[in-house]
PDB file of C-alpha atoms in Angstrom:
ATOM      1  CA  GLY A  16      -0.048   0.144  -0.143  1.00 71.00           C
ATOM      2  CA  ALA A  17       2.794   2.381   0.920  1.00 78.00           C
ATOM      3  CA  ILE A  18       4.607   1.868  -2.448  1.00 80.00           C
ATOM      4  CA  PHE A  19       1.023   2.238  -3.922  1.00 82.00           C
ATOM      5  CA  LEU A  20      -0.274   5.237  -2.883  1.00 82.00           C
ATOM      6  CA  GLY A  21       3.635   6.877  -2.910  1.00 82.00           C
ATOM      7  CA  PRO A  22       4.862   9.253  -0.069  1.00 81.00           C
ATOM      8  CA  ARG A  23       3.119  12.196   1.335  1.00 77.00           C
ATOM      9  CA  THR A  24       3.896  15.759   0.142  1.00 76.00           C
ATOM     10  CA  GLY A  25       7.234  16.839   1.442  1.00 76.00           C
ATOM     11  CA  LYS A  26       8.202  13.482   3.172  1.00 78.00           C
ATOM     12  CA  TYR A  27      11.414  13.372   0.431  1.00 80.00           C
ATOM     13  CA  ARG A  28      12.974  16.814  -0.566  1.00 81.00           C
ATOM     14  CA  GLY A  29      16.638  16.395  -2.591  1.00 79.00           C
ATOM     15  CA  GLY A  30      17.248  12.779  -1.177  1.00 76.00           C
ATOM     16  CA  GLU A  31      16.428  14.172   2.359  1.00 79.00           C
ATOM     17  CA  VAL A  32      13.949  12.603   4.489  1.00 77.00           C
ATOM     18  CA  GLN A  33      12.027  15.124   6.441  1.00 76.00           C
ATOM     19  CA  VAL A  34      10.760  14.782  10.010  1.00 75.00           C
ATOM     20  CA  MET A  35       6.818  15.258   9.642  1.00 72.00           C
ATOM     21  CA  VAL A  36       5.401  15.010  13.044  1.00 71.00           C
ATOM     22  CA  PHE A  37       1.502  14.779  12.634  1.00 66.00           C
ATOM     23  CA  GLN A  38       0.730  12.372  15.765  1.00 77.00           C
ATOM     24  CA  SER A  39       0.564  12.805  19.301  1.00 89.00           C
ATOM     25  CA  SER A  40       3.644  10.844  21.325  1.00 91.00           C
ATOM     26  CA  THR A  41       1.307  10.554  24.369  1.00 94.00           C
ATOM     27  CA  PHE A  42      -1.191   8.915  22.327  1.00 94.00           C
ATOM     28  CA  GLN A  43       1.336   6.764  20.369  1.00 93.00           C
ATOM     29  CA  THR A  44       2.676   6.037  23.845  1.00 96.00           C
ATOM     30  CA  LEU A  45      -0.585   4.931  25.298  1.00 97.00           C
ATOM     31  CA  GLY A  46      -1.640   2.783  22.381  1.00 96.00           C
ATOM     32  CA  THR A  47       1.531   1.130  22.769  1.00 97.00           C
ATOM     33  CA  LEU A  48       0.715   0.161  26.274  1.00 97.00           C
ATOM     34  CA  ILE A  49      -2.621  -0.938  25.488  1.00 98.00           C
ATOM     35  CA  LEU A  50      -1.169  -3.229  22.991  1.00 97.00           C
ATOM     36  CA  TRP A  51       1.583  -4.488  25.104  1.00 97.00           C
ATOM     37  CA  PHE A  52      -0.950  -4.818  27.617  1.00 97.00           C
ATOM     38  CA  GLY A  53      -3.363  -6.951  25.198  1.00 96.00           C
ATOM     39  CA  TRP A  54      -0.320  -8.875  24.081  1.00 96.00           C
ATOM     40  CA  TYR A  55      -0.360 -10.866  27.554  1.00 95.00           C
ATOM     41  CA  GLY A  56      -3.915 -11.663  26.486  1.00 92.00           C
ATOM     42  CA  PHE A  57      -3.337 -13.247  23.337  1.00 93.00           C
ATOM     43  CA  ASN A  58       0.205 -15.119  24.248  1.00 92.00           C
ATOM     44  CA  CYS A  59      -0.515 -16.414  27.545  1.00 89.00           C
ATOM     45  CA  GLY A  60      -4.041 -16.926  26.624  1.00 87.00           C
ATOM     46  CA  SER A  61      -3.277 -19.187  23.843  1.00 85.00           C
ATOM     47  CA  THR A  62      -1.907 -21.559  26.246  1.00 78.00           C
ATOM     48  CA  LEU A  63      -5.959 -22.214  26.732  1.00 73.00           C
ATOM     49  CA  THR A  64      -5.675 -22.745  30.454  1.00 67.00           C
ATOM     50  CA  VAL A  65      -3.995 -21.844  33.896  1.00 67.00           C
ATOM     51  CA  ALA A  66      -4.359 -24.614  35.741  1.00 67.00           C
ATOM     52  CA  GLY A  67      -1.500 -27.385  36.139  1.00 67.00           C
ATOM     53  CA  LEU A  68       1.493 -27.376  33.978  1.00 64.00           C
ATOM     54  CA  ALA A  69       0.081 -24.825  31.653  1.00 65.00           C
ATOM     55  CA  GLY A  70      -0.142 -22.514  34.247  1.00 75.00           C
ATOM     56  CA  ASP A  71       3.538 -22.499  34.188  1.00 85.00           C
ATOM     57  CA  VAL A  72       3.755 -22.318  30.348  1.00 87.00           C
ATOM     58  CA  ALA A  73       1.583 -19.572  30.864  1.00 88.00           C
ATOM     59  CA  GLY A  74       3.860 -17.380  33.390  1.00 90.00           C
ATOM     60  CA  LYS A  75       6.949 -18.298  30.878  1.00 92.00           C
ATOM     61  CA  VAL A  76       5.024 -17.052  28.367  1.00 94.00           C
ATOM     62  CA  ALA A  77       4.348 -13.789  30.163  1.00 95.00           C
ATOM     63  CA  VAL A  78       8.409 -13.482  30.812  1.00 97.00           C
ATOM     64  CA  THR A  79       9.119 -13.901  27.342  1.00 97.00           C
ATOM     65  CA  THR A  80       6.819 -11.531  25.814  1.00 97.00           C
ATOM     66  CA  THR A  81       8.016  -8.952  28.221  1.00 98.00           C
ATOM     67  CA  ILE A  82      11.841  -9.544  27.850  1.00 98.00           C
ATOM     68  CA  SER A  83      11.520  -9.479  24.093  1.00 98.00           C
ATOM     69  CA  ALA A  84       9.563  -6.534  24.096  1.00 98.00           C
ATOM     70  CA  ALA A  85      11.449  -4.356  26.746  1.00 98.00           C
ATOM     71  CA  ALA A  86      14.756  -5.607  24.952  1.00 98.00           C
ATOM     72  CA  SER A  87      13.887  -4.613  21.662  1.00 98.00           C
ATOM     73  CA  GLY A  88      12.401  -1.134  22.485  1.00 98.00           C
ATOM     74  CA  ILE A  89      15.884  -0.505  24.156  1.00 98.00           C
ATOM     75  CA  VAL A  90      17.697  -1.465  21.095  1.00 98.00           C
ATOM     76  CA  ALA A  91      15.722   0.717  19.199  1.00 98.00           C
ATOM     77  CA  THR A  92      16.249   3.740  21.350  1.00 98.00           C
ATOM     78  CA  ILE A  93      19.760   3.049  21.541  1.00 98.00           C
ATOM     79  CA  PHE A  94      19.966   2.995  17.509  1.00 98.00           C
ATOM     80  CA  CYS A  95      17.846   5.665  17.360  1.00 97.00           C
ATOM     81  CA  ARG A  96      20.675   7.711  19.725  1.00 98.00           C
ATOM     82  CA  ILE A  97      23.182   6.194  17.712  1.00 98.00           C
ATOM     83  CA  PHE A  98      22.424   6.614  14.012  1.00 97.00           C
ATOM     84  CA  ASP A  99      20.101   9.456  14.271  1.00 94.00           C
ATOM     85  CA  GLY A 100      21.377  11.429  16.960  1.00 95.00           C
ATOM     86  CA  THR A 101      18.215  11.807  18.790  1.00 94.00           C
ATOM     87  CA  LEU A 102      16.307   9.943  21.187  1.00 94.00           C
ATOM     88  CA  GLU A 103      12.798   9.728  19.662  1.00 92.00           C
ATOM     89  CA  ILE A 104       9.615   8.141  21.529  1.00 94.00           C
ATOM     90  CA  GLY A 105       7.954   6.764  18.348  1.00 93.00           C
ATOM     91  CA  ARG A 106      11.118   4.596  17.707  1.00 95.00           C
ATOM     92  CA  THR A 107      11.203   3.408  21.009  1.00 97.00           C
ATOM     93  CA  ASN A 108       7.346   2.146  20.939  1.00 97.00           C
ATOM     94  CA  ASN A 109       7.723   0.753  17.535  1.00 97.00           C
ATOM     95  CA  GLY A 110      10.835  -1.241  18.577  1.00 98.00           C
ATOM     96  CA  ILE A 111       8.886  -2.594  21.830  1.00 98.00           C
ATOM     97  CA  LEU A 112       6.052  -3.499  19.034  1.00 98.00           C
ATOM     98  CA  GLY A 113       8.528  -5.257  16.925  1.00 98.00           C
ATOM     99  CA  GLY A 114       9.887  -7.244  20.063  1.00 98.00           C
ATOM    100  CA  LEU A 115       6.198  -8.264  20.588  1.00 98.00           C
ATOM    101  CA  VAL A 116       5.871  -9.439  17.211  1.00 98.00           C
ATOM    102  CA  SER A 117       9.028 -10.818  17.125  1.00 98.00           C
ATOM    103  CA  ILE A 118       8.572 -13.305  20.538  1.00 98.00           C
ATOM    104  CA  THR A 119       4.863 -14.417  19.310  1.00 97.00           C
ATOM    105  CA  ALA A 120       5.674 -16.935  17.149  1.00 96.00           C
ATOM    106  CA  GLY A 121       7.949 -18.892  19.702  1.00 95.00           C
ATOM    107  CA  CYS A 122       6.917 -17.473  23.286  1.00 95.00           C
ATOM    108  CA  ALA A 123       6.408 -20.717  24.690  1.00 92.00           C
ATOM    109  CA  VAL A 124       8.810 -22.814  23.118  1.00 94.00           C
ATOM    110  CA  VAL A 125      12.120 -20.745  23.680  1.00 96.00           C
ATOM    111  CA  ASP A 126      13.866 -20.075  26.927  1.00 95.00           C
ATOM    112  CA  VAL A 127      13.897 -17.010  28.504  1.00 95.00           C
ATOM    113  CA  GLU A 128      17.447 -16.074  27.896  1.00 97.00           C
ATOM    114  CA  ILE A 129      16.952 -16.450  24.405  1.00 97.00           C
ATOM    115  CA  ALA A 130      13.595 -14.233  24.329  1.00 98.00           C
ATOM    116  CA  PHE A 131      16.224 -11.541  25.482  1.00 98.00           C
ATOM    117  CA  VAL A 132      18.277 -12.326  22.177  1.00 98.00           C
ATOM    118  CA  ILE A 133      15.246 -12.711  19.910  1.00 98.00           C
ATOM    119  CA  GLY A 134      14.185  -8.625  21.134  1.00 98.00           C
ATOM    120  CA  LEU A 135      17.636  -7.453  20.641  1.00 98.00           C
ATOM    121  CA  ILE A 136      17.626  -8.918  17.115  1.00 98.00           C
ATOM    122  CA  GLY A 137      14.170  -7.791  16.807  1.00 98.00           C
ATOM    123  CA  GLY A 138      14.523  -4.169  17.663  1.00 98.00           C
ATOM    124  CA  ALA A 139      18.061  -4.145  15.344  1.00 98.00           C
ATOM    125  CA  ILE A 140      15.870  -5.681  12.305  1.00 98.00           C
ATOM    126  CA  TYR A 141      13.008  -2.881  13.466  1.00 98.00           C
ATOM    127  CA  PHE A 142      15.135  -0.073  13.416  1.00 98.00           C
ATOM    128  CA  GLY A 143      17.185  -1.118   9.926  1.00 98.00           C
ATOM    129  CA  ALA A 144      14.092  -1.939   7.917  1.00 97.00           C
ATOM    130  CA  SER A 145      12.680   1.178   9.023  1.00 95.00           C
ATOM    131  CA  LYS A 146      16.194   2.958   7.951  1.00 95.00           C
ATOM    132  CA  LEU A 147      15.529   1.059   4.516  1.00 96.00           C
ATOM    133  CA  LEU A 148      12.399   1.953   3.648  1.00 93.00           C
ATOM    134  CA  GLU A 149      13.458   5.934   4.259  1.00 89.00           C
ATOM    135  CA  LYS A 150      16.675   5.133   2.006  1.00 91.00           C
ATOM    136  CA  LEU A 151      13.985   3.559  -0.624  1.00 90.00           C
ATOM    137  CA  GLU A 152      11.962   6.603  -0.468  1.00 85.00           C
ATOM    138  CA  ILE A 153       8.690   4.105   0.904  1.00 88.00           C
ATOM    139  CA  ASP A 154       7.150   6.146   3.030  1.00 87.00           C
ATOM    140  CA  ASP A 155       5.505   3.605   5.697  1.00 84.00           C
ATOM    141  CA  VAL A 156       3.764   6.665   8.022  1.00 85.00           C
ATOM    142  CA  VAL A 157       3.307   4.184  11.002  1.00 89.00           C
ATOM    143  CA  ASP A 158       6.124   1.536  10.238  1.00 91.00           C
ATOM    144  CA  ALA A 159       3.987  -1.070  10.091  1.00 94.00           C
ATOM    145  CA  SER A 160       6.289  -3.188   7.474  1.00 96.00           C
ATOM    146  CA  PRO A 161       9.318  -2.829   9.693  1.00 97.00           C
ATOM    147  CA  VAL A 162       6.963  -3.786  12.850  1.00 98.00           C
ATOM    148  CA  HIS A 163       4.861  -6.427  11.382  1.00 97.00           C
ATOM    149  CA  PHE A 164       6.588  -7.764   7.916  1.00 97.00           C
ATOM    150  CA  PHE A 165      10.393  -7.514   9.152  1.00 98.00           C
ATOM    151  CA  CYS A 166      10.298  -8.271  12.690  1.00 98.00           C
ATOM    152  CA  GLY A 167       7.556 -10.958  11.917  1.00 98.00           C
ATOM    153  CA  THR A 168       9.522 -12.800   9.638  1.00 98.00           C
ATOM    154  CA  TRP A 169      12.292 -12.884  12.029  1.00 98.00           C
ATOM    155  CA  GLY A 170      10.304 -14.007  14.803  1.00 98.00           C
ATOM    156  CA  THR A 171       8.847 -16.968  12.727  1.00 98.00           C
ATOM    157  CA  PHE A 172      12.533 -17.905  11.785  1.00 98.00           C
ATOM    158  CA  ALA A 173      13.603 -17.478  15.653  1.00 98.00           C
ATOM    159  CA  ALA A 174      11.006 -19.953  16.960  1.00 96.00           C
ATOM    160  CA  GLY A 175      12.516 -22.482  15.157  1.00 96.00           C
ATOM    161  CA  LEU A 176      16.114 -21.685  15.131  1.00 97.00           C
ATOM    162  CA  PHE A 177      16.011 -21.532  18.969  1.00 97.00           C
ATOM    163  CA  VAL A 178      13.306 -23.732  19.795  1.00 95.00           C
ATOM    164  CA  LYS A 179      14.037 -25.903  22.818  1.00 91.00           C
ATOM    165  CA  PRO A 180      12.931 -29.701  22.224  1.00 90.00           C
ATOM    166  CA  GLU A 181      11.470 -30.000  25.913  1.00 90.00           C
ATOM    167  CA  ASN A 182       9.381 -26.910  25.503  1.00 85.00           C
ATOM    168  CA  VAL A 183       7.096 -28.825  22.986  1.00 85.00           C
ATOM    169  CA  LYS A 184       4.563 -31.376  24.104  1.00 74.00           C
TER     170      LYS A 184
END
């Protein structure tokens, strides 16, 4: 859709990316926190029970979800500071969402330490994909492709790469 519609007027001038702030950082952050909270219902709720051994799985899923999201948000923030010279809450929020997307496929079958690694890599993938789209002058207004497509693809591969056989029943 972003390629088909083309960039917003004024987004790219002379090969330079123009910062266009049209959203509320407060509402974006609130939306991110609401999504993060809802992700627990999705990931933990996918265990279908909290009784017996499945309760342990639901607890572990909550931990892997939290760690991946936090690690990814931190990486996106650090990369923003290093490569853009600024701290931008939008990058942090999308980094968090990228971490949530990255861990979803494997949240029940990877160990907690690996969830941290998945989140770190997910944050780097989010930031790199966002910068790639800017370089290609593809104006993805809310960075949906870096978060969902690129981090989702990574998360699918990560689930297969890092699955621990004893976590699969």
